[in-house]
Structure formats: structure tokens, C-alpha cells
Short mmCIF file of C-alpha atoms in Angstrom, two decimals:
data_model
loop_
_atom_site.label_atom_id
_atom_site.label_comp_id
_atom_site.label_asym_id
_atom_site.label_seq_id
_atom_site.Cartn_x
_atom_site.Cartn_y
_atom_site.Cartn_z
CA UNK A 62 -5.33 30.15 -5.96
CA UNK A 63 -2.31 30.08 -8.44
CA UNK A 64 -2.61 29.29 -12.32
CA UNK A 65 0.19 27.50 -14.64
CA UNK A 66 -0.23 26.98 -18.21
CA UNK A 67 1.85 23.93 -18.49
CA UNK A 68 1.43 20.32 -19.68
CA UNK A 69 0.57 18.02 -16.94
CA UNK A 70 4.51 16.59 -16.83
CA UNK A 71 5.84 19.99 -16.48
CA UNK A 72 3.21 21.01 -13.72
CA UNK A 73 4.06 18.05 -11.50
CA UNK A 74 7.22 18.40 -12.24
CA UNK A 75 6.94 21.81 -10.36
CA UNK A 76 4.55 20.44 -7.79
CA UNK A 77 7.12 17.80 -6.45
CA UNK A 78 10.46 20.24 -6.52
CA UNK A 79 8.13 22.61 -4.36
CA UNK A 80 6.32 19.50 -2.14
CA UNK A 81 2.85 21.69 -2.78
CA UNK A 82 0.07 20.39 -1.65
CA UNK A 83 -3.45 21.09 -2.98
CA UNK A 84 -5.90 20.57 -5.51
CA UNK A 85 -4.96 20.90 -9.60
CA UNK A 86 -8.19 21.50 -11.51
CA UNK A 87 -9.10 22.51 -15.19
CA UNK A 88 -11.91 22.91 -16.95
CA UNK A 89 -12.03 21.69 -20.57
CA UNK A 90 -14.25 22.73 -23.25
CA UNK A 91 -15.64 19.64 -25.69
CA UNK A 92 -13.95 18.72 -29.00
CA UNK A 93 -10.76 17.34 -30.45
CA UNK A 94 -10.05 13.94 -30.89
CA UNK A 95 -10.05 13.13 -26.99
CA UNK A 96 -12.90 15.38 -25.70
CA UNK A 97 -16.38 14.27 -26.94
CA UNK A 98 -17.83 16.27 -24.35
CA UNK A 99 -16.77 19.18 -21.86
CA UNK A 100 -15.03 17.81 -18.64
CA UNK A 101 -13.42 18.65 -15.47
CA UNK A 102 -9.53 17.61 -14.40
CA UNK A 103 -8.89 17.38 -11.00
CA UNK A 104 -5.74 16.12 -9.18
CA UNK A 105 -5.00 15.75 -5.54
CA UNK A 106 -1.34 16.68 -5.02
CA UNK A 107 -0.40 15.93 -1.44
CA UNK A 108 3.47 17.01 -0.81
CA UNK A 109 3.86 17.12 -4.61
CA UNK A 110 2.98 13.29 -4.96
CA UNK A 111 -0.15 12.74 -6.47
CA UNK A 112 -2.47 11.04 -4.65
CA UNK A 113 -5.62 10.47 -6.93
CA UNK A 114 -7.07 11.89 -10.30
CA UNK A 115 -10.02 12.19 -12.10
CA UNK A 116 -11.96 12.93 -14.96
CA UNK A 117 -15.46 13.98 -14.49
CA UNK A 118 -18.34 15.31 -17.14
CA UNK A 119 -20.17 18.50 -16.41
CA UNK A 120 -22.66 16.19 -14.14
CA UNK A 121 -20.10 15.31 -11.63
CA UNK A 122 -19.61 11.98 -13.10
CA UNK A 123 -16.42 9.86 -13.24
CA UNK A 124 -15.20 9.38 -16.84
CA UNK A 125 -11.67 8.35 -15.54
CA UNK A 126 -9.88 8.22 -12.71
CA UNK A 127 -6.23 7.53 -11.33
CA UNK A 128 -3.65 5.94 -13.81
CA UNK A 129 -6.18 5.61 -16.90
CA UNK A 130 -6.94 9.53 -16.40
CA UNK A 131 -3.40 10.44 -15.99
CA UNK A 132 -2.58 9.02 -19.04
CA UNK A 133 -5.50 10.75 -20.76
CA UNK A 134 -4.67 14.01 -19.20
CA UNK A 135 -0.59 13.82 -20.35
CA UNK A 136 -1.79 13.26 -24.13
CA UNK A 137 -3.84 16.54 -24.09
CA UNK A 138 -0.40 18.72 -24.17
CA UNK A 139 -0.46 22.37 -22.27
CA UNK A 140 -3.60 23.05 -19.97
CA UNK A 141 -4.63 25.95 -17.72
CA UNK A 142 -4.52 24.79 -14.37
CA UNK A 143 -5.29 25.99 -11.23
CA UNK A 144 -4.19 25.04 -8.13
CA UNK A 145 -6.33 25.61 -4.65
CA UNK A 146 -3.83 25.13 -2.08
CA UNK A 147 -5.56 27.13 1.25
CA UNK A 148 -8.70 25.44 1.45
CA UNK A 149 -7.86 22.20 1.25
CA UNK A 150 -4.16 21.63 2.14
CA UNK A 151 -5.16 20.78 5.73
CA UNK A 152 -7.20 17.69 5.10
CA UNK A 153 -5.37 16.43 2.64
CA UNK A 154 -2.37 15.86 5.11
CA UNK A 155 -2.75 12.62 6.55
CA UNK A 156 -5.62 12.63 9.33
CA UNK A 157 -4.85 11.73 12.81
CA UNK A 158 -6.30 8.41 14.14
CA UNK A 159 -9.00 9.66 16.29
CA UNK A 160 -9.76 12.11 13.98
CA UNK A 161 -10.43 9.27 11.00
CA UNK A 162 -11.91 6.91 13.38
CA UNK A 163 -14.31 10.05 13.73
CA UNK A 164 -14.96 10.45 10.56
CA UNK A 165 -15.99 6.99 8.85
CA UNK A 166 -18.32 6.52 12.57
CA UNK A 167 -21.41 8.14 10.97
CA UNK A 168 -23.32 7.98 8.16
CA UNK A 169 -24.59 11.16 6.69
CA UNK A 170 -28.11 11.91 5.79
CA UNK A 171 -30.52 14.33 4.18
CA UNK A 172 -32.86 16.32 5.43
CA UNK A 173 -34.51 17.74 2.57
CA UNK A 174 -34.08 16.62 -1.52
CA UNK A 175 -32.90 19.84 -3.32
CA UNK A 176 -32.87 20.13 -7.13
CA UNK A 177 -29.76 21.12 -9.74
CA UNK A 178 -31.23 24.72 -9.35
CA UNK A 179 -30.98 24.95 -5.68
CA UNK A 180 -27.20 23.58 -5.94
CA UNK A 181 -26.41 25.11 -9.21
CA UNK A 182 -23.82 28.11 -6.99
CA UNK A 183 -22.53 25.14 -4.78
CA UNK A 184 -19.07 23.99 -5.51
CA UNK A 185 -18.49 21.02 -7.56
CA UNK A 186 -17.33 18.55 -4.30
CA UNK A 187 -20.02 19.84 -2.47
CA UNK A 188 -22.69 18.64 -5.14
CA UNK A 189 -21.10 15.30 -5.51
CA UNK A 190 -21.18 14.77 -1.98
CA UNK A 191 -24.72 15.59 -1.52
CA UNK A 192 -25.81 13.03 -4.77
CA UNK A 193 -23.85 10.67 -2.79
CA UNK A 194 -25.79 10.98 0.79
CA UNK A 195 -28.55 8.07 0.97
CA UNK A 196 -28.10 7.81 4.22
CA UNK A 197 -27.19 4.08 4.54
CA UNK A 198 -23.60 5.22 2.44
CA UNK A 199 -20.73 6.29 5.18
CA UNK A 200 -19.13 9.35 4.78
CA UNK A 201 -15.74 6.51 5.22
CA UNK A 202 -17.17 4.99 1.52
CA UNK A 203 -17.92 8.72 0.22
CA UNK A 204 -14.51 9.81 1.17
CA UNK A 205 -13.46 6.62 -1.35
CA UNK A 206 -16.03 7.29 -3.79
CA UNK A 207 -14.56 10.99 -4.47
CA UNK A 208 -11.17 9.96 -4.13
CA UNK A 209 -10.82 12.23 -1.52
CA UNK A 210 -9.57 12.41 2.10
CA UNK A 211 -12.29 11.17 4.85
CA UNK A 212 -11.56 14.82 6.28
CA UNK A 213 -12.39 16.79 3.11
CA UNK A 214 -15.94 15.39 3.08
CA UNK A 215 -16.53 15.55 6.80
CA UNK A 216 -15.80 19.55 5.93
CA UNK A 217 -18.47 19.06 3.09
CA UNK A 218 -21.05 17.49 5.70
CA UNK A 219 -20.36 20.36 8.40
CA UNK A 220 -21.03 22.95 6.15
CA UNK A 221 -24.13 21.43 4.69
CA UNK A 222 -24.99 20.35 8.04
CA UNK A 223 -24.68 24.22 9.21
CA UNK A 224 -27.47 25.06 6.37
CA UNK A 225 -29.55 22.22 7.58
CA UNK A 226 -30.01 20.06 4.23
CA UNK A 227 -27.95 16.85 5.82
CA UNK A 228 -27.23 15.19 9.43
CA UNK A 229 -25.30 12.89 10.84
CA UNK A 230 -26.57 9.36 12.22
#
């Protein structure tokens, strides 16, 4: 994981002569003029192009997202970013056919209802996918939801799959 300190211009700027690809999060504390309350940035870069972008509070909820959120994000100058590249980078290339035909087939389920404290070390994408399994929503739609790639959240489901809290119909 690399960090910049760099407005959001400046960072994409670098993104794009680079072509990374990866995730650009921040944390932000509450206050100032924009910030009522503490909130989470989070860009998907894909070959230095950005590909979505949101604004969520500390409950995983969407304040703003895509061009409204950008705009939000330029106005609040110089930010500490980081940017996850490793994990990620594979699924957000563009998924092959089978592959996404794969993915949006099922619809994921749960198997047991966990509370905030049983979550509370999971990672943020990982608790928003779980609060989004009903199991009538496909993981296609969750994938949308999230503004992520179909193939990021079929990762999600494996691995919560593997500890046995959702399945797959």
C-alpha cells in the first residue's frame, strides 16, 4: 500500500501518467465547512481512469457517489491517501465473460445474522457486502450497489463463504 499527500487533481494526475490501478481511500475526521460528520473517500482507479467514487459515513453508508463526490472531494484541497493496489488490481481489470456470467448467476445468502461487534475487525467492503446479502439481492446488483466490480464481491462472498456466515443459491 503506497500513501500521497496530494489534492485529489494532483493524485490522479499521477494515477493516469502511471496507468495504476487500485483502490484510493482516505479517512476524514468531522468538521470544517464540508464535513459535518467523519467519512470515508474511496476511488476505484482502473488503468489510471477512474471508474467510480464514493463518499460513505462511518456506517458504510453512501453520502455521495461518482461526479457529485468528485466534486466534493476536489474542494477539500490536500488529503492523505492511500492507495491498495495488490489486493484488488486483479478484479478490477475487466472480467472475462464466463467469468461475469458466473458471477451475477447466484444470489448470495446468510447463514447466520452477526452483530457490529462480531464484524467490527472485518474490512469496510466486507461489512457492506454482508448488510447487503438478503438473499433475494444478486451478488450482479451488489456488485452495482458498491460500485464495484462483480469480481471484487464474488472475492467478498468466497471468503465469507470459507467462514461459513453466507452461501450461494
Amino acid at each position: 500500500m503506497c500513501v500521497y499527500i496530494l489534492d485529489l487533481e494532483t493524485m490522479l494526475e499521477v494515477l493516469t501518467y502511471h496507468r495504476r490501478t487500485g483502490v484510493l481511500s482516505a479517512d476524514l475526521p468531522s468538521g470544517g465547512p464540508m464535513l459535518k460528520e467523519a467519512c470515508h473517500l474511496e476511488i476505484m482507479v482502473d488503468r489510471g481512469k477512474v471508474r467510480s467514487c464514493s463518499i460513505t459515513d462511518q456506517n458504510g453508508h453512501v453520502l455521495m457517489e461518482n461526479e457529485q463526490a468528485l466534486q466534493m472531494i476536489k474542494s477539500l484541497g490536500v488529503i492523505r491517501w492511500r492507495l491498495s493496489e495488490s489486493a484488488k488490481k486483479a478484479a478490477l481489470q475487466e472480467l472475462p465473460a464466463t467469468a461475469a456470467a458466473r458471477s451475477s448467476a447466484g444470489v448470495p445468502r446468510r447463514l447466520v445474522h452477526l452483530g457490529a461487534e462480531h464484524m467490527a475487525s472485518w474490512p469496510r467492503l466486507y461489512r457492506s457486502v454482508y448488510a447487503l446479502i438478503d438473499g433475494q439481492t444478486s451478488l450482479e446488483r451488489i456488485a452495482r450497489m458498491l460500485f464495484v466490480m462483480p469480481g471484487v464481491v464474488e472475492q467478498v462472498i468466497s471468503d465469507l463463504r470459507s467462514i461459513r456466515v453466507v452461501d450461494m443459491d
